[in-house]
Amino acid sequence: MDQKDLAQIVRQVLTRIEGEINSGGSRCIYGYDDVDQAVQAAATAQKIWHRDFNIAAKTKIINGLRADLMEHLEELSRLALEDTGMGRLDDKLLKKELAITKTPGPEYFTTKAVSGDNGLVIEELSPFGVIASITPSTNPVASVINNAIAMLSGGNAVVFAPHPGAKASTLRAVEVINESLGRNGAPCGLVATLTAISMENVDSLMKHPLVRLVAATGGPGVVHAALCSGKPAIGAGPGNPPVVVDETAHVRQAAIDVILGCSFDNNLPCTSEKELIVVNCVADELKKHMLENGAHELKSPAEIARLRELVFDDKGKPNKKCIGKDATWLLKEIGIVVPAKTRIVLVECEEDDPFVQEEMLMPILPLVRVADFKEALAMALRVEHGFRHSAAIHSTNIDNMSLMARVMETTIFTKNAPSFASLGYGGDCPTAFTIATSTGQGPTTPLSFCRLRRCTLHGAFRII
Ligand code: NAD
């Protein structure tokens, strides 16, 4: 046996141990190298979950899961940061808390009933069965928690395909979930994961005959692959959210909100503000407030050139080693030391600048000046690139706010708040870390992972 074989065996043994827990005295495997085994285990568990666990039993287990995940909030947040090298610990804690507490559960479902001369018709949402969930490197743990709660609440089982750059944190999140489910009596296999990660494995997972729905959260490649899988798909793809500030905005509050939204987890969320379009007559005032509230502006062409050199690769795309890094780190790399409280790098640009055009996923905010709101809206529409993902406005002009919401047609539109208000942090809505853009399900809830069924009873059951 040579060195290579030995390494392979060690890897396999480690993977096995990675994917197993002792649950209520018996062994539960939740992690699989083999796609078919993972899907078979999930399919068996799903049948039991759907058949033997009523709404109250499911709710009890989901509530137990929420409580157990809260116990691991700090551990999972730290691990996601260490594993990916991206983001901010304070915001990772918030993201996971949102996913744990504000992902809707089994109570979210209602039945639609229509009665008439012919009797009664009811329509209910029922599970798809086994779902393949492909998760991103930018939100690995929050996506797993959000998907697991929502998918299970709909009566499904899930097999995760972790991002290779976030494997350790994704597997640990799945392990914590399995420990909780096992302790509370849910069937083993309900939340499974692939441990051998390759494009081939993701592809065969999506195409497995027992997988009934694919949920792909990530860039254009994975959404395209999901749509080509031949399965119903939820495509949660990329965005490039513009934020507009018009001359009627509460300028100081707008400055604070834009910084908070843009710098949230170092701009990793697909919903975060990625370019700022400001009506010229308030641009200087807005900048003044931004500089007082955590922005550092790069003005000299030499400094801006050094930043470009750092954050773009030779193809002009965002340099992976800079994604999700702190503003202080990015600036230090180009020889600028700023106070630790600095949350974003502000750069004045023209519309065609790559800082504006690319989805940077870094706390770098390009600011573009425009003459008026009409110009701002036209530019916002262009730079969003038709993703119809997210956009925001700061304004007190109802006509401007309404017009922008209608024209942008984005899945998420935030008015007068940091974008994360639309993820439920400071906003009265459920949270979603899988925001289906091109496929149209919107910010996903347990309902998104179910299919509609109708039952007709002829000639009876109308009570009036
Ligand atoms: P990514 O596209 O690199 O990876 C996502 C997942 O897809 C990974 O598990 C990866 O292994 C897999 N994958 C990638 N290409 C594939 C292919 N052709 N076939 C099969 N599998 C493939 O994404 P990332 O860089 O980790 O995440 C960032 C991107 O995701 C950004 O564009 C961001 O906007 C987007 N995102 C969107 C949402 C949303 O809800 N809409 C949420 C988070 C992230």
Coordinates of C-alpha atoms and ligand atoms in Angstrom, one line a residue:
M1 CA 0.0 0.0 0.0
D2 CA 1.5 3.3 -1.0
Q3 CA 1.3 6.7 0.6
K4 CA -1.6 7.7 -1.8
D5 CA -3.8 4.7 -0.8
L6 CA -3.1 5.3 2.9
A7 CA -4.1 9.0 2.6
Q8 CA -7.3 7.9 0.7
I9 CA -8.2 5.4 3.5
V10 CA -7.6 8.0 6.2
R11 CA -9.7 10.4 4.3
Q12 CA -12.5 7.9 4.0
V13 CA -12.4 7.0 7.7
L14 CA -12.4 10.7 8.7
T15 CA -15.3 11.3 6.4
R16 CA -17.3 8.5 7.9
I17 CA -16.7 9.8 11.4
E18 CA -17.6 13.2 10.2
G19 CA -20.9 12.0 8.9
E20 CA -22.1 9.9 11.9
I21 CA -23.6 10.5 15.3
N22 CA -24.8 8.4 18.1
S23 CA -28.5 9.2 18.4
G24 CA -30.5 7.9 21.3
G25 CA -28.1 4.9 21.7
S26 CA -28.2 4.0 18.0
R27 CA -25.9 5.0 15.1
C28 CA -27.2 7.6 12.7
I29 CA -25.4 8.3 9.5
Y30 CA -26.1 11.7 8.0
G31 CA -23.1 12.3 5.8
Y32 CA -22.4 10.2 2.7
D33 CA -19.7 10.0 0.1
D34 CA -22.2 8.1 -2.0
V35 CA -25.0 10.2 -3.6
D36 CA -27.4 7.2 -3.9
Q37 CA -27.0 6.2 -0.3
A38 CA -27.7 9.8 0.9
V39 CA -30.8 10.1 -1.2
Q40 CA -32.1 6.6 -0.2
A41 CA -31.6 7.4 3.5
A42 CA -33.4 10.8 3.0
A43 CA -36.3 9.1 1.1
T44 CA -36.8 6.5 3.8
A45 CA -36.8 9.2 6.5
Q46 CA -39.1 11.5 4.6
K47 CA -41.8 8.8 4.3
I48 CA -41.8 8.3 8.1
W49 CA -41.7 12.1 8.8
H50 CA -44.6 12.7 6.5
R51 CA -46.7 9.7 7.6
D52 CA -46.1 9.5 11.4
F53 CA -45.4 13.0 12.5
N54 CA -48.5 15.3 12.6
I55 CA -48.4 19.1 12.7
A56 CA -48.0 19.2 16.5
A57 CA -45.2 16.6 16.5
K58 CA -43.4 18.3 13.7
T59 CA -43.7 21.7 15.4
K60 CA -42.3 20.2 18.7
I61 CA -39.3 18.9 16.8
I62 CA -38.7 22.1 14.9
N63 CA -39.0 24.1 18.1
G64 CA -36.5 21.8 19.8
L65 CA -34.2 22.3 16.8
R66 CA -34.4 26.1 17.2
A67 CA -33.5 25.8 20.9
D68 CA -30.6 23.5 20.2
L69 CA -29.2 25.6 17.4
M70 CA -29.3 28.7 19.7
E71 CA -27.0 26.8 22.0
H72 CA -24.5 26.5 19.1
L73 CA -24.9 30.0 17.8
E74 CA -21.5 31.2 18.7
E75 CA -19.7 28.0 17.8
L76 CA -21.3 27.8 14.4
S77 CA -20.7 31.5 13.7
R78 CA -17.0 31.3 14.6
L79 CA -16.7 28.2 12.5
A80 CA -18.3 29.7 9.5
L81 CA -15.8 32.7 9.8
E82 CA -12.8 30.4 10.2
D83 CA -13.8 28.0 7.5
T84 CA -14.5 30.5 4.8
G85 CA -12.3 33.4 5.9
M86 CA -15.1 35.7 4.9
G87 CA -17.5 38.0 6.8
R88 CA -17.8 39.5 10.3
L89 CA -18.4 37.6 13.5
D90 CA -21.0 40.1 14.9
D91 CA -23.0 39.9 11.8
K92 CA -22.7 36.1 11.4
L93 CA -24.2 35.8 14.9
L94 CA -27.1 38.0 13.8
K95 CA -27.6 36.0 10.5
K96 CA -27.8 32.7 12.3
E97 CA -30.1 34.0 15.0
L98 CA -32.4 35.3 12.2
A99 CA -32.3 31.9 10.5
I100 CA -33.1 30.1 13.8
T101 CA -35.8 32.4 15.1
K102 CA -37.4 33.9 12.0
T103 CA -37.6 31.0 9.5
P104 CA -41.3 30.1 9.6
G105 CA -42.3 26.6 10.8
P106 CA -45.1 24.1 10.2
E107 CA -47.7 26.7 11.5
Y108 CA -47.1 28.7 8.4
F109 CA -49.5 26.6 6.3
T110 CA -53.1 27.3 5.7
T111 CA -55.7 25.4 3.7
K112 CA -57.7 27.1 1.0
A113 CA -61.3 26.0 0.9
V114 CA -64.0 27.1 -1.6
S115 CA -67.6 26.0 -1.4
G116 CA -70.4 26.5 -3.9
D117 CA -73.4 24.9 -5.5
N118 CA -71.3 21.8 -6.2
G119 CA -69.9 21.2 -2.8
L120 CA -66.5 21.8 -1.3
V121 CA -63.0 22.1 -2.8
I122 CA -59.9 22.2 -0.7
E123 CA -56.3 23.0 -1.7
E124 CA -53.3 22.1 0.4
L125 CA -49.6 22.3 0.1
S126 CA -47.9 18.9 0.4
P127 CA -44.2 17.9 0.5
F128 CA -42.2 17.3 -2.7
G129 CA -40.3 14.5 -0.9
V130 CA -36.5 14.6 -1.0
I131 CA -35.0 18.0 -1.9
A132 CA -31.4 18.6 -3.1
S133 CA -30.1 21.8 -1.6
I134 CA -26.9 23.3 -3.0
T135 CA -25.5 25.9 -0.6
P136 CA -23.1 28.8 -1.2
S137 CA -19.8 29.7 0.5
T138 CA -21.0 33.2 1.4
N139 CA -23.8 32.1 3.8
P140 CA -23.1 28.4 4.4
V141 CA -24.5 27.9 7.9
A142 CA -27.3 30.4 7.8
S143 CA -28.5 28.8 4.5
V144 CA -28.4 25.3 6.0
I145 CA -30.4 26.3 9.0
N146 CA -32.9 28.3 7.0
N147 CA -33.3 25.6 4.4
A148 CA -33.5 22.7 7.0
I149 CA -36.2 24.4 9.1
A150 CA -38.3 25.5 6.1
M151 CA -37.9 22.2 4.1
L152 CA -38.7 20.0 7.1
S153 CA -41.6 22.2 8.1
G154 CA -43.1 21.4 4.7
G155 CA -42.8 17.7 5.4
N156 CA -39.7 17.2 3.2
A157 CA -36.3 15.6 3.7
V158 CA -33.1 17.3 2.4
V159 CA -29.7 16.3 1.1
F160 CA -27.3 19.2 1.2
A161 CA -24.4 19.6 -1.2
P162 CA -22.0 21.9 0.7
H163 CA -19.7 24.4 -1.0
P164 CA -16.2 23.1 -1.2
G165 CA -15.0 26.3 0.4
A166 CA -17.3 25.9 3.4
K167 CA -17.3 22.2 4.0
A168 CA -16.3 22.1 7.6
S169 CA -18.9 24.6 8.8
T170 CA -21.6 23.2 6.6
L171 CA -21.0 19.6 7.9
R172 CA -20.9 20.8 11.5
A173 CA -24.2 22.6 11.1
V174 CA -25.7 19.5 9.6
E175 CA -24.3 17.5 12.5
V176 CA -25.8 19.8 15.1
I177 CA -29.1 19.6 13.4
N178 CA -28.9 15.8 13.4
E179 CA -28.0 15.6 17.0
S180 CA -31.1 17.7 17.9
L181 CA -33.4 15.8 15.5
G182 CA -32.1 12.4 16.9
R183 CA -32.6 13.6 20.6
N184 CA -36.1 14.7 19.8
G185 CA -37.1 11.5 18.0
A186 CA -37.1 12.5 14.3
P187 CA -36.1 9.8 11.9
C188 CA -32.5 9.5 11.0
G189 CA -31.6 10.6 7.5
L190 CA -34.1 13.5 7.3
V191 CA -31.3 16.0 7.0
A192 CA -28.4 14.4 5.1
T193 CA -25.4 15.8 3.4
L194 CA -22.8 14.8 0.8
T195 CA -19.3 14.5 2.3
A196 CA -17.5 13.9 -1.0
I197 CA -17.9 17.2 -2.8
S198 CA -17.4 17.4 -6.6
M199 CA -19.3 18.9 -9.5
E200 CA -20.1 15.3 -10.6
N201 CA -21.6 14.5 -7.3
V202 CA -23.7 17.7 -7.2
D203 CA -24.9 16.9 -10.7
S204 CA -25.8 13.3 -9.9
L205 CA -27.6 14.5 -6.7
M206 CA -29.7 16.9 -8.7
K207 CA -30.5 14.3 -11.3
H208 CA -31.2 11.4 -8.8
P209 CA -34.6 9.8 -9.6
L210 CA -35.7 10.2 -6.0
V211 CA -34.9 13.9 -5.8
R212 CA -38.1 15.7 -6.5
L213 CA -37.0 19.4 -6.1
V214 CA -33.7 21.2 -6.5
A215 CA -32.9 24.3 -4.5
A216 CA -29.8 26.0 -5.8
T217 CA -28.4 29.0 -3.9
G218 CA -25.3 30.6 -5.5
G219 CA -24.0 32.2 -8.6
P220 CA -25.2 31.8 -12.2
G221 CA -23.4 28.5 -12.8
V222 CA -25.3 26.5 -10.1
V223 CA -28.6 28.1 -11.0
H224 CA -28.2 27.2 -14.6
A225 CA -27.2 23.6 -13.6
A226 CA -30.3 23.3 -11.4
L227 CA -32.5 24.5 -14.3
C228 CA -30.9 21.9 -16.6
S229 CA -31.4 19.1 -14.1
G230 CA -34.9 18.2 -15.4
K231 CA -36.3 18.7 -11.9
P232 CA -38.5 21.5 -10.6
A233 CA -36.0 24.0 -9.4
I234 CA -35.7 27.0 -7.0
G235 CA -33.0 29.2 -8.5
A236 CA -31.6 31.7 -5.9
G237 CA -29.1 33.5 -8.0
P238 CA -26.8 36.5 -7.9
G239 CA -27.7 40.1 -7.7
N240 CA -26.1 43.6 -7.8
P241 CA -28.4 45.7 -5.6
P242 CA -28.4 49.5 -6.2
V243 CA -29.4 51.9 -3.5
V244 CA -30.7 55.3 -4.6
V245 CA -30.7 58.4 -2.3
D246 CA -32.9 61.3 -3.6
E247 CA -33.0 64.9 -2.6
T248 CA -36.0 64.3 -0.3
A249 CA -34.3 61.7 1.9
H250 CA -33.5 62.0 5.6
V251 CA -29.9 62.3 4.6
R252 CA -28.1 61.4 7.9
Q253 CA -30.3 58.4 8.5
A254 CA -29.8 57.3 4.9
A255 CA -26.0 57.5 5.3
I256 CA -26.2 55.3 8.5
D257 CA -28.6 52.8 6.9
V258 CA -26.5 52.5 3.7
I259 CA -23.4 51.8 5.7
L260 CA -25.1 49.2 7.9
G261 CA -26.7 47.4 4.9
C262 CA -23.6 47.5 2.7
S263 CA -21.2 46.3 5.4
F264 CA -23.5 43.6 6.8
D265 CA -21.3 40.5 7.0
N266 CA -18.8 42.5 4.8
N267 CA -21.3 42.7 1.9
L268 CA -21.6 38.9 1.5
P269 CA -25.4 38.8 1.4
C270 CA -26.8 38.9 -2.1
T271 CA -29.3 41.5 -0.9
S272 CA -26.7 44.0 0.4
E273 CA -26.3 47.4 -1.1
K274 CA -23.6 47.2 -3.8
E275 CA -23.7 50.6 -5.5
L276 CA -24.9 54.0 -4.3
I277 CA -26.6 56.3 -6.7
V278 CA -27.1 59.8 -5.3
V279 CA -28.8 62.9 -6.6
N280 CA -26.0 65.5 -6.8
C281 CA -27.6 68.2 -4.6
V282 CA -27.4 65.9 -1.5
A283 CA -24.3 63.9 -2.4
D284 CA -21.8 66.1 -0.4
E285 CA -24.0 66.0 2.7
L286 CA -24.6 62.3 2.4
K287 CA -20.8 61.7 2.1
K288 CA -20.1 63.9 5.2
H289 CA -22.5 61.8 7.3
M290 CA -21.1 58.6 5.8
L291 CA -17.5 59.6 6.7
E292 CA -18.7 60.3 10.3
N293 CA -20.4 56.9 10.6
G294 CA -17.9 54.3 9.5
A295 CA -16.9 55.0 5.8
H296 CA -13.4 55.8 4.7
E297 CA -13.2 57.5 1.3
L298 CA -10.4 56.8 -1.1
K299 CA -9.8 60.0 -3.2
S300 CA -6.4 59.9 -4.7
P301 CA -6.1 58.2 -8.1
A302 CA -3.0 56.3 -6.8
E303 CA -4.8 54.8 -3.8
I304 CA -7.8 53.9 -6.0
A305 CA -5.5 52.2 -8.5
R306 CA -3.9 50.2 -5.7
L307 CA -7.3 49.1 -4.5
R308 CA -8.2 48.0 -8.1
E309 CA -5.0 46.1 -8.3
L310 CA -5.8 44.3 -5.1
V311 CA -9.5 43.5 -5.6
F312 CA -9.7 42.5 -9.3
D313 CA -8.1 39.5 -10.8
D314 CA -6.4 39.6 -14.3
K315 CA -9.8 38.9 -15.9
G316 CA -11.3 42.0 -14.2
K317 CA -13.4 39.9 -11.9
P318 CA -13.5 40.2 -8.1
N319 CA -10.4 38.6 -6.6
K320 CA -11.6 35.6 -4.5
K321 CA -9.0 36.3 -1.7
C322 CA -10.6 39.7 -1.1
I323 CA -14.3 38.5 -1.0
G324 CA -15.9 39.1 2.4
K325 CA -12.8 40.7 3.9
D326 CA -13.0 43.6 6.4
A327 CA -12.7 47.2 5.1
T328 CA -9.7 47.6 7.5
W329 CA -8.0 44.6 6.0
L330 CA -8.5 45.7 2.4
L331 CA -7.1 49.2 3.2
K332 CA -4.2 47.8 5.1
E333 CA -3.3 45.6 2.1
I334 CA -2.9 48.8 0.1
G335 CA -0.9 50.5 2.9
I336 CA -3.7 52.5 4.6
V337 CA -4.3 52.1 8.3
V338 CA -7.7 53.3 9.5
P339 CA -9.6 53.1 12.8
A340 CA -11.0 49.6 13.6
K341 CA -14.6 51.0 13.5
T342 CA -14.3 51.6 9.7
R343 CA -16.9 49.4 8.0
I344 CA -16.8 50.4 4.3
V345 CA -14.5 51.8 1.7
L346 CA -16.2 54.6 -0.3
V347 CA -15.0 55.4 -3.9
E348 CA -16.6 58.0 -6.2
C349 CA -17.0 56.4 -9.7
E350 CA -18.7 56.6 -13.0
E351 CA -21.4 54.1 -14.0
D352 CA -19.2 52.0 -16.2
D353 CA -16.7 51.4 -13.4
P354 CA -16.2 47.7 -12.6
F355 CA -16.8 48.6 -8.9
V356 CA -20.4 49.5 -10.0
Q357 CA -20.9 46.8 -12.6
E358 CA -19.5 43.7 -10.7
E359 CA -21.0 42.0 -7.8
M360 CA -18.0 42.5 -5.6
L361 CA -19.2 40.9 -2.3
M362 CA -16.8 43.2 -0.5
P363 CA -17.4 46.3 1.8
I364 CA -16.4 48.6 -1.1
L365 CA -19.2 51.0 -2.0
P366 CA -19.0 52.9 -5.3
L367 CA -20.9 56.2 -5.2
V368 CA -22.2 57.7 -8.5
R369 CA -23.6 61.2 -8.7
V370 CA -26.6 61.9 -10.9
A371 CA -28.6 65.1 -11.8
D372 CA -32.0 63.9 -10.6
F373 CA -34.2 61.0 -9.5
K374 CA -35.1 60.2 -13.1
E375 CA -31.5 59.6 -14.0
A376 CA -30.9 57.7 -10.8
L377 CA -33.7 55.3 -11.6
A378 CA -32.6 54.7 -15.1
M379 CA -29.1 54.0 -13.9
A380 CA -30.2 51.7 -11.1
L381 CA -32.2 49.6 -13.6
R382 CA -29.1 49.3 -15.9
V383 CA -26.6 48.3 -13.2
E384 CA -28.9 45.7 -11.6
H385 CA -28.4 43.8 -14.9
G386 CA -31.9 42.5 -15.0
F387 CA -31.3 40.0 -12.2
R388 CA -34.5 41.4 -10.6
H389 CA -33.0 40.5 -7.3
S390 CA -32.8 43.5 -4.8
A391 CA -32.8 47.3 -4.8
A392 CA -33.4 50.0 -2.2
I393 CA -34.3 53.7 -2.0
H394 CA -34.0 56.4 0.6
S395 CA -36.6 59.1 0.0
T396 CA -39.7 60.8 1.4
N397 CA -41.2 61.2 -2.0
I398 CA -44.0 58.6 -2.3
D399 CA -44.1 59.0 -6.1
N400 CA -40.4 58.3 -6.4
M401 CA -40.5 55.3 -4.0
S402 CA -43.5 53.8 -5.8
L403 CA -42.1 54.4 -9.3
M404 CA -38.8 52.8 -8.4
A405 CA -40.5 49.7 -6.9
R406 CA -42.5 49.2 -10.0
V407 CA -39.7 49.9 -12.5
M408 CA -37.1 47.8 -10.8
E409 CA -39.3 44.7 -10.5
T410 CA -36.9 43.3 -8.0
T411 CA -37.7 40.3 -5.7
I412 CA -36.8 42.5 -2.7
F413 CA -37.2 46.2 -2.5
T414 CA -36.4 48.1 0.7
K415 CA -37.4 51.7 1.4
N416 CA -35.7 53.9 4.1
A417 CA -33.9 51.1 5.9
P418 CA -30.8 48.9 5.6
S419 CA -31.5 46.1 3.1
F420 CA -31.4 43.5 5.9
A421 CA -34.8 44.9 7.1
S422 CA -36.2 42.8 4.2
L423 CA -34.5 39.7 5.7
G424 CA -36.4 40.3 8.9
Y425 CA -33.7 42.1 10.9
G426 CA -35.6 45.4 11.8
G427 CA -38.4 44.4 9.4
D428 CA -41.6 42.6 10.1
C429 CA -41.2 39.7 7.8
P430 CA -39.8 36.2 7.9
T431 CA -36.2 35.5 7.0
A432 CA -34.9 33.8 3.9
F433 CA -31.4 33.0 2.9
T434 CA -32.6 31.3 -0.3
I435 CA -34.1 34.2 -2.3
A436 CA -35.5 32.7 -5.6
T437 CA -35.0 35.3 -8.3
S438 CA -35.1 33.9 -11.8
T439 CA -37.5 31.0 -10.9
G440 CA -39.9 33.3 -9.1
Q441 CA -40.6 31.8 -5.7
G442 CA -39.2 34.9 -4.0
P443 CA -37.9 34.9 -0.4
T444 CA -38.5 31.3 0.3
T445 CA -40.7 30.0 3.2
P446 CA -41.8 26.4 4.0
L447 CA -44.6 27.0 1.3
S448 CA -41.9 27.4 -1.4
F449 CA -40.8 23.8 -0.9
C450 CA -44.2 22.3 -1.3
R451 CA -46.6 21.5 -4.2
L452 CA -50.2 22.4 -4.4
R453 CA -52.9 19.6 -4.4
R454 CA -56.6 19.9 -4.8
C455 CA -59.5 17.7 -3.5
T456 CA -63.1 18.1 -4.6
L457 CA -66.1 16.7 -2.7
H458 CA -69.2 16.9 -4.9
G459 CA -72.6 17.8 -3.5
A460 CA -71.9 18.3 0.2
F461 CA -70.3 20.1 3.0
R462 CA -71.4 23.6 2.3
I463 CA -73.0 24.9 5.5
I464 CA -75.0 27.8 4.2
Ligands
NAD1 P1 -21.1 29.5 -6.1 O1 -22.0 29.6 -7.3 O2 -19.6 29.5 -6.3 O3 -21.4 28.1 -5.4 C1 -22.7 27.7 -5.0 C2 -22.8 26.2 -4.9 O4 -23.0 25.7 -6.2 C3 -21.6 25.5 -4.4 O5 -22.0 24.5 -3.6 C4 -20.9 25.0 -5.6 O6 -20.1 23.9 -5.4 C5 -22.0 24.7 -6.6 N1 -21.8 24.9 -8.0 C6 -21.3 26.0 -8.6 N2 -21.3 25.9 -9.9 C7 -21.9 24.7 -10.2 C8 -22.3 23.9 -11.4 N3 -22.0 24.4 -12.6 N4 -22.9 22.7 -11.2 C9 -23.1 22.2 -10.0 N5 -22.8 22.9 -8.8 C10 -22.2 24.1 -8.9 O7 -21.6 30.6 -5.1 P2 -20.8 31.3 -4.0 O8 -19.7 32.1 -4.6 O9 -20.5 30.5 -2.9 O10 -21.9 32.3 -3.5 C11 -22.0 33.6 -4.0 C12 -23.0 33.8 -5.0 O11 -24.3 33.3 -4.6 C13 -23.3 35.3 -5.3 O12 -23.5 35.5 -6.7 C14 -24.5 35.6 -4.5 O13 -25.3 36.7 -4.9 C15 -25.3 34.3 -4.7 N6 -26.2 34.1 -3.6 C16 -27.6 34.2 -3.8 C17 -28.5 34.0 -2.8 C18 -29.9 34.1 -3.1 O14 -30.7 33.8 -2.2 N7 -30.4 34.6 -4.2 C19 -28.0 33.7 -1.5 C20 -26.7 33.6 -1.3 C21 -25.8 33.8 -2.3

